[in-house]
Coordinates of N, CA, C and O in Angstrom, one line a residue:
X1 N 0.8 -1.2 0.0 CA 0.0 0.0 0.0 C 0.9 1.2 0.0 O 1.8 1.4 0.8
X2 N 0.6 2.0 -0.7 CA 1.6 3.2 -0.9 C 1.5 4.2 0.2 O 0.4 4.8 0.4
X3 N 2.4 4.6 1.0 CA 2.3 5.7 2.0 C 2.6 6.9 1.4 O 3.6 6.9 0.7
X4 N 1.6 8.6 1.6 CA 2.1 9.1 1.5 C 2.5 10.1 2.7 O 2.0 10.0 3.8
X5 N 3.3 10.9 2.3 CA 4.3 11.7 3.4 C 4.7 12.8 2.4 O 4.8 12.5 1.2
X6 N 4.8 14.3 2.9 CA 4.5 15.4 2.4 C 4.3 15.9 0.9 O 4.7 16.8 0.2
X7 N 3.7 15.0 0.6 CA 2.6 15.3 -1.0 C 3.6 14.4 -1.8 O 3.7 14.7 -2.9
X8 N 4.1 13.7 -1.4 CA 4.7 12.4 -2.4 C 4.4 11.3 -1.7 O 4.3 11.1 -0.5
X9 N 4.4 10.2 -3.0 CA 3.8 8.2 -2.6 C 5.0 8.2 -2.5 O 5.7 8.9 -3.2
X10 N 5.4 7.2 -1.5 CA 6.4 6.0 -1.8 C 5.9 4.6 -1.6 O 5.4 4.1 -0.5
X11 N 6.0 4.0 -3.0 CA 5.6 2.5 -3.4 C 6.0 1.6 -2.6 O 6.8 1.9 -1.8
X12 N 5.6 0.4 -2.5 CA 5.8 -0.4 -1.6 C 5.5 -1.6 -2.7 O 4.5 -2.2 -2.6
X13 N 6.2 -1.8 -3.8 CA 6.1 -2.6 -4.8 C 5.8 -4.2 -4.6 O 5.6 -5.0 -5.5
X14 N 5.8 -4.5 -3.4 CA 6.5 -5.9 -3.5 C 7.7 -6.2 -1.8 O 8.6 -5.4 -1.5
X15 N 7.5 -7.2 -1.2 CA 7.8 -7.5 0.1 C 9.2 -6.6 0.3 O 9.4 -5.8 1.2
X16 N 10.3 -7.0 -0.9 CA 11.6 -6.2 -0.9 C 12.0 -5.1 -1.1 O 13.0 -4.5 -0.6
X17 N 10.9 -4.9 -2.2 CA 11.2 -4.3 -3.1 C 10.1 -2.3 -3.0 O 8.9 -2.1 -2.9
X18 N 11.2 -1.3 -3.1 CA 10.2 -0.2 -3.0 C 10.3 1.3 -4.1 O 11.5 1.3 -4.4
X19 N 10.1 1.8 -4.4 CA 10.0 3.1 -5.7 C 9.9 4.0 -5.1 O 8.8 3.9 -4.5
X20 N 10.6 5.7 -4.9 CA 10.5 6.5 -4.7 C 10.2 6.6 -6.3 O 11.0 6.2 -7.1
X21 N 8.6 7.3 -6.8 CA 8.5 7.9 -8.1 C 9.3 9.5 -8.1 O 8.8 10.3 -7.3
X22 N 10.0 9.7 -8.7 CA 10.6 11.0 -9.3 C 11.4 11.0 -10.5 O 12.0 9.9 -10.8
X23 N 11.6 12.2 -11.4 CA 12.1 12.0 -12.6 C 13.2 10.9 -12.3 O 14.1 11.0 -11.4
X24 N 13.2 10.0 -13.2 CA 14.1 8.9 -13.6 C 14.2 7.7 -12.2 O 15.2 7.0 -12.0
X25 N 13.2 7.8 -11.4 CA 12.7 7.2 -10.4 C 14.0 6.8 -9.8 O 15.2 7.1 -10.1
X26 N 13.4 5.8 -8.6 CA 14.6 5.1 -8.2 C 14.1 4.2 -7.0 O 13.1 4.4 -6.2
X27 N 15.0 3.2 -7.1 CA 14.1 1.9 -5.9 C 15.2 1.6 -5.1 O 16.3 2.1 -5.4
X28 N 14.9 0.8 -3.8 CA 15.4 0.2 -2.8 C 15.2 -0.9 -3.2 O 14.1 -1.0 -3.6
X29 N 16.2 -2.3 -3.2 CA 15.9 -3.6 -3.0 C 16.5 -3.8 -1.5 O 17.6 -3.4 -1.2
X30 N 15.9 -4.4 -0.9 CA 16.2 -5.1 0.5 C 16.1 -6.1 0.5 O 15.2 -6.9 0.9
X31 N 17.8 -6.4 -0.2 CA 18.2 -8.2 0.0 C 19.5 -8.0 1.2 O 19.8 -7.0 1.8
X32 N 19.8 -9.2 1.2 CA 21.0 -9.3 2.0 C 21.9 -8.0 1.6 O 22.3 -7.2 2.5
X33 N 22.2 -7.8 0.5 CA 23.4 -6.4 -0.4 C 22.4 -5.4 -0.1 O 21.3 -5.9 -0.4
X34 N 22.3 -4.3 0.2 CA 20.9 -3.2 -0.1 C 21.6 -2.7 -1.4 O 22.8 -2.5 -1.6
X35 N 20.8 -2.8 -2.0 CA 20.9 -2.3 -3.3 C 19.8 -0.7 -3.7 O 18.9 -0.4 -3.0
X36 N 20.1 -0.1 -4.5 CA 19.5 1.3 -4.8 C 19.5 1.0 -6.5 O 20.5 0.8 -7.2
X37 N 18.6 0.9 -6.9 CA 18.5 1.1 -8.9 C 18.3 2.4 -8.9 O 17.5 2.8 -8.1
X38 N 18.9 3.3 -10.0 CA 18.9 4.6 -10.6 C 18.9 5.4 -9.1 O 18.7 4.8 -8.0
X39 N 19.2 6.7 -9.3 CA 19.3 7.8 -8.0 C 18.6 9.0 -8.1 O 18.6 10.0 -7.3
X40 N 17.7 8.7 -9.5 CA 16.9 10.1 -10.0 C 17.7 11.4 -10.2 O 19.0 11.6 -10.2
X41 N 16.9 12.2 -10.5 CA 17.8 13.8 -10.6 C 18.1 14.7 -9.3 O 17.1 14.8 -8.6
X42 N 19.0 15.2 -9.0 CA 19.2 16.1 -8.5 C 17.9 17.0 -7.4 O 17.8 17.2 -6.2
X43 N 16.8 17.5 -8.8 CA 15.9 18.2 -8.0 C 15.4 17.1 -6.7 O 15.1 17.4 -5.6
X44 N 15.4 16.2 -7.2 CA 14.6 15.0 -6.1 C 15.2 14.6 -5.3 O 14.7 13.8 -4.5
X45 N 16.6 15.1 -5.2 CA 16.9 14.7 -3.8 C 16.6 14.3 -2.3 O 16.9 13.4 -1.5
X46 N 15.5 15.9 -2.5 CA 14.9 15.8 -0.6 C 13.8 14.5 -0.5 O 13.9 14.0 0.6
X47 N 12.9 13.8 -1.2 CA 12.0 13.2 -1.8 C 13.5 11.5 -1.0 O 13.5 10.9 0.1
X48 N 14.3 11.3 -2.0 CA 15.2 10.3 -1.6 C 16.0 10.3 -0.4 O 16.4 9.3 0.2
X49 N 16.0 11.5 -0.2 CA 16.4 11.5 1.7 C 15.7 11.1 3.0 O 16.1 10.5 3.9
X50 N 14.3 11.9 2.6 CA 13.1 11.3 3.1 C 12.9 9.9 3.6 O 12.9 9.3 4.7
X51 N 12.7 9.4 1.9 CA 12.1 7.9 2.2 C 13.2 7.1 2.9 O 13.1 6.2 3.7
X52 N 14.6 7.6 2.1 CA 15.6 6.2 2.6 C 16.0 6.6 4.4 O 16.4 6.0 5.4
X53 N 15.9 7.3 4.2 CA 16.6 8.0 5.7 C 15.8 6.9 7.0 O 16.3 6.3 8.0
X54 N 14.3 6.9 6.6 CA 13.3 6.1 7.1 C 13.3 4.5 7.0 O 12.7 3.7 7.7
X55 N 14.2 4.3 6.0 CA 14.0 2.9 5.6 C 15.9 1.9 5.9 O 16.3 0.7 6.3
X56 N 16.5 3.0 5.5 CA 17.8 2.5 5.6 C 18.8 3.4 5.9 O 18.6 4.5 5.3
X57 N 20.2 3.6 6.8 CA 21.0 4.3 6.6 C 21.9 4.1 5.3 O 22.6 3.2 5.1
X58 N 21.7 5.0 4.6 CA 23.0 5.7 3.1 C 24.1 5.0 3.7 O 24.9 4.7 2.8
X59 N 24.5 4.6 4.8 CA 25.9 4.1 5.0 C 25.6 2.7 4.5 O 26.5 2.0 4.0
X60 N 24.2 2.2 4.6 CA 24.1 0.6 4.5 C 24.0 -0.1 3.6 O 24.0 -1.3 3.6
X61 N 23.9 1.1 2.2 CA 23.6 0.6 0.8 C 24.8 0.6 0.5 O 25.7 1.5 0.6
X62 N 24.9 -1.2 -0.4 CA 26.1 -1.7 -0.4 C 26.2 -1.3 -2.4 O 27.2 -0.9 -3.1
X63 N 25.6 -1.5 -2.5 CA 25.6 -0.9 -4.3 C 24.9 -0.5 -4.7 O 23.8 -0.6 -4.1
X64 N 24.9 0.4 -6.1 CA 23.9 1.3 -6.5 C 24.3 0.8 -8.1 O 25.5 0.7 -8.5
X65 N 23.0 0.6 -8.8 CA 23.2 -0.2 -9.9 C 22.5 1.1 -11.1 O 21.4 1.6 -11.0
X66 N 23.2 1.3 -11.9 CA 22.5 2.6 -12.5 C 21.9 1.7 -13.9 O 22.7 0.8 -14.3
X67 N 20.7 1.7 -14.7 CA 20.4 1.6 -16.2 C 21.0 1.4 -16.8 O 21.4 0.4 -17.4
X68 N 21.4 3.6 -16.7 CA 22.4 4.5 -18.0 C 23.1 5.6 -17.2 O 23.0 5.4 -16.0
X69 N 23.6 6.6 -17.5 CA 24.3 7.6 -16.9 C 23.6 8.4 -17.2 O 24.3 9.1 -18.0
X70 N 22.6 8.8 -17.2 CA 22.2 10.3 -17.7 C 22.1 11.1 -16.1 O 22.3 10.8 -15.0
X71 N 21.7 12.2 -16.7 CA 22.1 12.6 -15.1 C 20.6 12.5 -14.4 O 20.7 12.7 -13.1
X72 N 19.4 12.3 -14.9 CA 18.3 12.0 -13.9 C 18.2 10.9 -13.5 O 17.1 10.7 -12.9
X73 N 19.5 9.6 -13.5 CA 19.5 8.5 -12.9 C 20.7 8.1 -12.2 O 20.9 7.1 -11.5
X74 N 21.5 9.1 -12.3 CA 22.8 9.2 -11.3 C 23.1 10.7 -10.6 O 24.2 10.8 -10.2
X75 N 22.3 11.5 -10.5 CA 22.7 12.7 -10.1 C 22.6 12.4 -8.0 O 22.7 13.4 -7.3
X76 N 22.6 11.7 -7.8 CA 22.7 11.4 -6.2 C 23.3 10.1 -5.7 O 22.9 9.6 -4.7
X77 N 24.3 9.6 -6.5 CA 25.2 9.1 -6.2 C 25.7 9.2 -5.3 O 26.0 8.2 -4.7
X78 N 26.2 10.6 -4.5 CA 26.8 11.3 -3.5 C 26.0 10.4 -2.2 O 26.6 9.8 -1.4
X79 N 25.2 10.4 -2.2 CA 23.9 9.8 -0.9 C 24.4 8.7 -0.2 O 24.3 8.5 1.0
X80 N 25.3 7.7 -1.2 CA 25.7 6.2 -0.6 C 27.1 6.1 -0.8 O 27.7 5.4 -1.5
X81 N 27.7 7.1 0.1 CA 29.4 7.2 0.4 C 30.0 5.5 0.1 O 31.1 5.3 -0.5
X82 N 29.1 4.5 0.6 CA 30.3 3.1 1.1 C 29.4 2.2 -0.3 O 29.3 1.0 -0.2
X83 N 29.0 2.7 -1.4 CA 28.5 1.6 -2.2 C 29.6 1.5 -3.2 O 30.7 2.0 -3.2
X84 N 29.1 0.7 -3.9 CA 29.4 0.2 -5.0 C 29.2 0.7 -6.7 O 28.4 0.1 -7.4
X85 N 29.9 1.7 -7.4 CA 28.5 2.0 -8.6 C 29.1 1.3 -9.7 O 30.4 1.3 -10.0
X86 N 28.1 0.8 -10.5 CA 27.8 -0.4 -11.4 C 27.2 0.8 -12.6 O 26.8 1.9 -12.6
X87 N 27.5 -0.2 -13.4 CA 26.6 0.3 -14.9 C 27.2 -0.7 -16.2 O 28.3 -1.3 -16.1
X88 N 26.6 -0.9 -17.1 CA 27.1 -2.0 -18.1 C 28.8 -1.7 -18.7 O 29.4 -0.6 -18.4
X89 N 29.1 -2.2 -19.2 CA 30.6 -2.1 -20.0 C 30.3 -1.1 -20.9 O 31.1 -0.1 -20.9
X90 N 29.1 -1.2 -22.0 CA 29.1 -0.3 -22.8 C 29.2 1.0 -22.5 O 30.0 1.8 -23.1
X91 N 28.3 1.4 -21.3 CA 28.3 2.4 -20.9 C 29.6 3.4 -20.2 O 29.9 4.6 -20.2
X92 N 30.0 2.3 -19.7 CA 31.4 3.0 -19.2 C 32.5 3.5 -20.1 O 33.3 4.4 -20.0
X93 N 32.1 2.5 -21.0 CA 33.3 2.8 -22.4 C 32.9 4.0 -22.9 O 33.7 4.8 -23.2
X94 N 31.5 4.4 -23.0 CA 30.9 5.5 -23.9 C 31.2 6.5 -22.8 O 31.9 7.4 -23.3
X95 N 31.1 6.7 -21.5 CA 31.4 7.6 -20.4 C 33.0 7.9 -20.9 O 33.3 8.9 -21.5
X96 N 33.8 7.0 -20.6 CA 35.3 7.0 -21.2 C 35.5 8.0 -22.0 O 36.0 9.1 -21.8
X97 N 34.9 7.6 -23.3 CA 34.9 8.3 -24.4 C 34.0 9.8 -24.3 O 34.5 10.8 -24.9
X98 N 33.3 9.8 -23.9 CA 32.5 11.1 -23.7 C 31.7 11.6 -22.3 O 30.5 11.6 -22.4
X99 N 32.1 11.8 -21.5 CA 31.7 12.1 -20.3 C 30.6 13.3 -20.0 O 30.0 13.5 -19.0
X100 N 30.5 13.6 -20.8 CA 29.6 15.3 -20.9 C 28.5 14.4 -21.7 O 27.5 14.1 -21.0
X101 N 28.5 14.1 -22.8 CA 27.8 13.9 -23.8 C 26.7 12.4 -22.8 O 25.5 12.4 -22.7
X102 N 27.7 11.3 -22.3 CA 27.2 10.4 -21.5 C 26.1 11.0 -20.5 O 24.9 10.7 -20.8
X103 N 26.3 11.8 -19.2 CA 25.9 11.8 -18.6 C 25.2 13.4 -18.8 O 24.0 13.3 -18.5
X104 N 25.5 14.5 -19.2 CA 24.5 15.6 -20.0 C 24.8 16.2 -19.0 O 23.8 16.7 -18.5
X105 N 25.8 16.5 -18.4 CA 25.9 17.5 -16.9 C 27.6 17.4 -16.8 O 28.1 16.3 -16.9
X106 N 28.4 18.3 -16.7 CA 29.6 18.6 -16.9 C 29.7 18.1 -15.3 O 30.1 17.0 -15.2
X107 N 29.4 18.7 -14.5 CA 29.4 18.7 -13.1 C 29.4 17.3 -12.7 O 30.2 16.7 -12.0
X108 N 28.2 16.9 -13.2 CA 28.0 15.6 -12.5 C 28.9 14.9 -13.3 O 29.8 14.4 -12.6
X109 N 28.9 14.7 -14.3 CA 30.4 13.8 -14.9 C 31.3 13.5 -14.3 O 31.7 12.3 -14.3
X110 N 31.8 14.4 -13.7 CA 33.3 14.6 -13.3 C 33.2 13.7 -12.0 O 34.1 13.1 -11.6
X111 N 31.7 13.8 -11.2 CA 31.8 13.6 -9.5 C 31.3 11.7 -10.2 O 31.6 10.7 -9.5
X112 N 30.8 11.5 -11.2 CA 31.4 10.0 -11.3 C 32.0 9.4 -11.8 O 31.8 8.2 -12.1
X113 N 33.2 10.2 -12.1 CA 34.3 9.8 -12.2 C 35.1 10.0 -11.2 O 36.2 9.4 -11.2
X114 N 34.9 10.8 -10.4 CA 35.7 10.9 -9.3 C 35.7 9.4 -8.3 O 36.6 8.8 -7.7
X115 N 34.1 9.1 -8.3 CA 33.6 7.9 -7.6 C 34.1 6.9 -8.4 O 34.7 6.0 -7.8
X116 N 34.0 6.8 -9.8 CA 34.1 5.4 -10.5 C 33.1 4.8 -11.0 O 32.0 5.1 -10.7
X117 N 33.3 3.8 -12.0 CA 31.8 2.7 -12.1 C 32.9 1.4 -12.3 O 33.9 1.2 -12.9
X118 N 32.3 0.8 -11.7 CA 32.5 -0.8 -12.3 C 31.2 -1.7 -12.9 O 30.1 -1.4 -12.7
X119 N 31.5 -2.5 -13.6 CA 30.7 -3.2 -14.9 C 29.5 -4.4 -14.2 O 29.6 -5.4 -13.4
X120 N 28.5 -3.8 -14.7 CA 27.9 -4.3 -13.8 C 27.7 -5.8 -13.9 O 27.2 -6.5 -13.0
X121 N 28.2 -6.4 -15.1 CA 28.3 -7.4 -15.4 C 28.6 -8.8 -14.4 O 28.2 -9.9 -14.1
X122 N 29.4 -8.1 -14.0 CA 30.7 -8.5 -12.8 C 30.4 -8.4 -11.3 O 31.1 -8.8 -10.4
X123 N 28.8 -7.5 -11.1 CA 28.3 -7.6 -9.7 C 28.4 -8.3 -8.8 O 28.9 -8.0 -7.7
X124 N 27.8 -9.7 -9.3 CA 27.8 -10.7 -8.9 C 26.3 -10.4 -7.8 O 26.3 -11.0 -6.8
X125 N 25.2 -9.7 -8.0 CA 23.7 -9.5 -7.5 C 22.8 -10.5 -8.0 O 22.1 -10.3 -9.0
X126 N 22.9 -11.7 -7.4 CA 21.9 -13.4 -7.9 C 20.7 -12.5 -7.8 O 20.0 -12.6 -8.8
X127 N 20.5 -11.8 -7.0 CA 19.2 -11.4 -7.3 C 18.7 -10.5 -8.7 O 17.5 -10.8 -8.9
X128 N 19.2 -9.8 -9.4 CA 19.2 -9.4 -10.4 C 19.9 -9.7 -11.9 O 21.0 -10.1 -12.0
X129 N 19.2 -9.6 -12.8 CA 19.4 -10.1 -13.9 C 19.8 -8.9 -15.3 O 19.0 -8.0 -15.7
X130 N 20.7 -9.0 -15.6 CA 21.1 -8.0 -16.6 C 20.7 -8.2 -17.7 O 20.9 -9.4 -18.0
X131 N 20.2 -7.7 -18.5 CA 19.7 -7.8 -19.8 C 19.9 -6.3 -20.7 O 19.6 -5.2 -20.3
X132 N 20.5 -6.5 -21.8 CA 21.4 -5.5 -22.5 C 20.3 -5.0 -23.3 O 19.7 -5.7 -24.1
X133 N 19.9 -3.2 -23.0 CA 19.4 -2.7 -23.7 C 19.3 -1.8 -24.6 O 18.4 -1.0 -24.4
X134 N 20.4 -1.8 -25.9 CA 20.6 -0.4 -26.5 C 19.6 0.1 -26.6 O 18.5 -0.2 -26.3
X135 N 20.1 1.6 -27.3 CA 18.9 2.3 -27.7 C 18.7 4.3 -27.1 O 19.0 5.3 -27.7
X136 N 18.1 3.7 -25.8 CA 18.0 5.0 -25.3 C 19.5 5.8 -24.9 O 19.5 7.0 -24.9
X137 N 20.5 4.9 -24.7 CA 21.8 5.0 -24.8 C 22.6 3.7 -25.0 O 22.1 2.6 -24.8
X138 N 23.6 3.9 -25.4 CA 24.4 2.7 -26.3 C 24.8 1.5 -24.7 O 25.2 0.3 -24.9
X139 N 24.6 2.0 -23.6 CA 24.9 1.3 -22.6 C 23.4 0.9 -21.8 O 23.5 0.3 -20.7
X140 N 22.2 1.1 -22.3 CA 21.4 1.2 -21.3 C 21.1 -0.3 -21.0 O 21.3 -1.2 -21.9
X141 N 20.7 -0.6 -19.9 CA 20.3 -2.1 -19.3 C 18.7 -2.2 -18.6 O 18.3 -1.4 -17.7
X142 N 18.2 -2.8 -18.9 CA 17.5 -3.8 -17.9 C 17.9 -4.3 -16.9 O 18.9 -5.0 -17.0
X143 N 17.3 -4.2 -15.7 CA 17.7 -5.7 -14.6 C 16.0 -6.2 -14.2 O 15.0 -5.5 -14.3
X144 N 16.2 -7.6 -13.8 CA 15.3 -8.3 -14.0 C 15.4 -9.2 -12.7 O 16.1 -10.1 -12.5
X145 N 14.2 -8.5 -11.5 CA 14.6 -9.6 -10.7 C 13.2 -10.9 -10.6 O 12.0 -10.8 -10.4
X146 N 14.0 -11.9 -10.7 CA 12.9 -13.2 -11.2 C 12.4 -13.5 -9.5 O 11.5 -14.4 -9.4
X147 N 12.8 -13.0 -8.4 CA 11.7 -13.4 -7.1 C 10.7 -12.6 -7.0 O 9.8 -13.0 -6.3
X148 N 10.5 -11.1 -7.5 CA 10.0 -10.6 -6.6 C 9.1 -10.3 -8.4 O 7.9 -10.3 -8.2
X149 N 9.3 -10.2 -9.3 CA 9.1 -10.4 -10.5 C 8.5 -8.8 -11.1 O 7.4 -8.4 -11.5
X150 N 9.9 -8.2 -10.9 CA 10.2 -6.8 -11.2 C 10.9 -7.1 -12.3 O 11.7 -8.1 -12.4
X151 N 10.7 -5.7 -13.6 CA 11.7 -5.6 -14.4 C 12.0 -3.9 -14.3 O 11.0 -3.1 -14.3
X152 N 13.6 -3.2 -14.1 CA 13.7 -2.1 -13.6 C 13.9 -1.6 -15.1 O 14.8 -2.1 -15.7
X153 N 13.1 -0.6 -15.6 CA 13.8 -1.0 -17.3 C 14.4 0.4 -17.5 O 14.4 0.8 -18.6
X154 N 14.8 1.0 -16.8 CA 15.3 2.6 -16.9 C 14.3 3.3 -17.8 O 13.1 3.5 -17.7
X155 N 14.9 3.6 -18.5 CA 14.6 4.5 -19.9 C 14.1 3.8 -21.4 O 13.9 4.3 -22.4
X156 N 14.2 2.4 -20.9 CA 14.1 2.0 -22.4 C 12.6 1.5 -22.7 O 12.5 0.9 -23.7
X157 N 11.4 1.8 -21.8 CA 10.5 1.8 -21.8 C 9.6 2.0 -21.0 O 9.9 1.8 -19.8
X158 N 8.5 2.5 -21.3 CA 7.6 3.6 -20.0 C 6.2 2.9 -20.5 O 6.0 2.2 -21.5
X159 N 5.2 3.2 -19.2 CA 4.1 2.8 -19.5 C 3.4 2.7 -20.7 O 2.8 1.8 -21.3
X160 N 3.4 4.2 -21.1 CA 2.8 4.8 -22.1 C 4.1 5.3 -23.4 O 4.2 6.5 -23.7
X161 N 5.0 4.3 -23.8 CA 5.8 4.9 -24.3 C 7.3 4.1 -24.5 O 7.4 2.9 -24.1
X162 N 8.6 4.8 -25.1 CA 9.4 4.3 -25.0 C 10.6 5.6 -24.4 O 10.2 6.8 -24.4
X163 N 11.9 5.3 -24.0 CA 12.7 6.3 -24.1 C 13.7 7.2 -25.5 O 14.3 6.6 -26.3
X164 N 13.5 8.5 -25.3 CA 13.9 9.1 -26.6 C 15.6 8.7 -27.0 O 16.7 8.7 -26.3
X165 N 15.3 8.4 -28.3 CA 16.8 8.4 -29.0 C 17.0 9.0 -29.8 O 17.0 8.5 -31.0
X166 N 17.5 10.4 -29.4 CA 18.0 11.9 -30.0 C 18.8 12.5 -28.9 O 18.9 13.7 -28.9
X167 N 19.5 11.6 -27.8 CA 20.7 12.3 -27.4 C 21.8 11.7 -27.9 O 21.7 10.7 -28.6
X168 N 23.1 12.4 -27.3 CA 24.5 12.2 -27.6 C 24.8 10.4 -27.5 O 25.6 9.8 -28.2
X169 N 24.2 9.9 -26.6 CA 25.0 8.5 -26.8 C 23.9 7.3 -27.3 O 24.1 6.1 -27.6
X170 N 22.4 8.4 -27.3 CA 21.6 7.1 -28.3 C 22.0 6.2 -28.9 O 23.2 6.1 -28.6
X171 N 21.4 4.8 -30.1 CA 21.5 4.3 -30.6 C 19.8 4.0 -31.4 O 19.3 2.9 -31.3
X172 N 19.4 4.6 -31.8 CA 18.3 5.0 -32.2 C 17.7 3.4 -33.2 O 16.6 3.1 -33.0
X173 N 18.6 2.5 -34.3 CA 18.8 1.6 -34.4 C 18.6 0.2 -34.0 O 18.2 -0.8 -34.6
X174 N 18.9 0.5 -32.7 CA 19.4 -0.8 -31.6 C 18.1 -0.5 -30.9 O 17.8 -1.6 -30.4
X175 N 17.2 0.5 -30.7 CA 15.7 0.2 -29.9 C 14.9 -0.7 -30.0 O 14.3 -1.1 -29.0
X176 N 14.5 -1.5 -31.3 CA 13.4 -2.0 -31.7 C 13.9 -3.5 -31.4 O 13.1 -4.5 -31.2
X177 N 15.1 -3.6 -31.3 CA 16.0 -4.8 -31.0 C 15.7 -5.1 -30.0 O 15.0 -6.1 -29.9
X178 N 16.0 -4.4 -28.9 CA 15.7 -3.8 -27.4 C 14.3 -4.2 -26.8 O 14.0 -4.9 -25.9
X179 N 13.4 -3.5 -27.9 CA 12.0 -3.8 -27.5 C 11.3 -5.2 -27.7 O 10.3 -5.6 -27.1
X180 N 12.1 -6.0 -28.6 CA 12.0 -7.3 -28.9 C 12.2 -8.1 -28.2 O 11.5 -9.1 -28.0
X181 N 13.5 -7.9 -27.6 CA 14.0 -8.6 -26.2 C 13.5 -8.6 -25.2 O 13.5 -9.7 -24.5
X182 N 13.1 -7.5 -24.7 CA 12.1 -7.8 -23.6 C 10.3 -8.2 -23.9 O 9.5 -8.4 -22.9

């Protein structure tokens, strides 16, 4: 049942699993690892402070698993000093190669590269399932978790919709591919 608390829901998806809705959303898994999918934008900070502050200490989340890098899905990275940040191979290679262009924020670029990513490939999260989704960016991913029978799909598809491919690290091509796969 969704609680709200000062004019925002926070979801209650599923026994583990929970959704702060804000641009480029972002969830809590509470497995053994606390995990965090996407970190939303910036503006939404106070909204993710709120809910997690209530649910978990920021010191306890052990990884944060991003989509894609844009900046309305990593701009609060900062929040989980002791985690882990993840994102696919592709994506890091395209970050490598273009850091501005990847992540759409000069600023924020720089503070995740200051932090790092490692591949998320290589997590090693049983609970989550990677599934490779070009398109909305040449790195964007799926995770798929088969207990709780969530699929977290970033950007590469919306209720009503899909994610746009007309920025810098699109693959406008690779969507329909994308959309077949899932």
């Amino acid at each position: 049942m969704p609680t709200t608390e000062n004019s925002f829901t926070v979801q209650r998806i599923s026994a583990r699993v929970w959704k702060v809705p804000a641009e480029g959303n972002a969830y809590f898994l509470d497995f053994e690892r606390k995990i965090i999918i996407d970190t939303s934008s910036r503006a939404e900070r106070p909204k993710l402070e709120m809910f997690l502050s209530k649910v978990v200490d920021f010191s306890k989340i052990t990884d944060v698993v991003l989509t894609h890098l844009h900046l309305d899905h990593c701009a609060n990275i900062d929040l989980f000093p002791n985690a882990k940040l993840w994102a696919s191979r592709a994506e890091i290679e395209q970050f490598r190669k273009d850091p501005n262009g990847t992540v759409l924020d000069p600023r924020l670029a720089e503070k995740v590269a200051t932090r790092g990513l490692h591949p998320a490939e290589d997590a090693q999260l049983p609970e989550l399932e990677i599934i490779h989704t070009p398109g909305h960016t040449v790195g964007s991913i799926c995770l798929f978790c088969a207990s709780e029978k969530i699929l977290f799909s970033g950007d590469t598809i919306f209720p009503v919709g899909i994610g746009r491919t007309d920025l810098p690290s699109s693959i406008p091509s690779k969507m329909q591919d994308s959309l077949n796969k899932l």
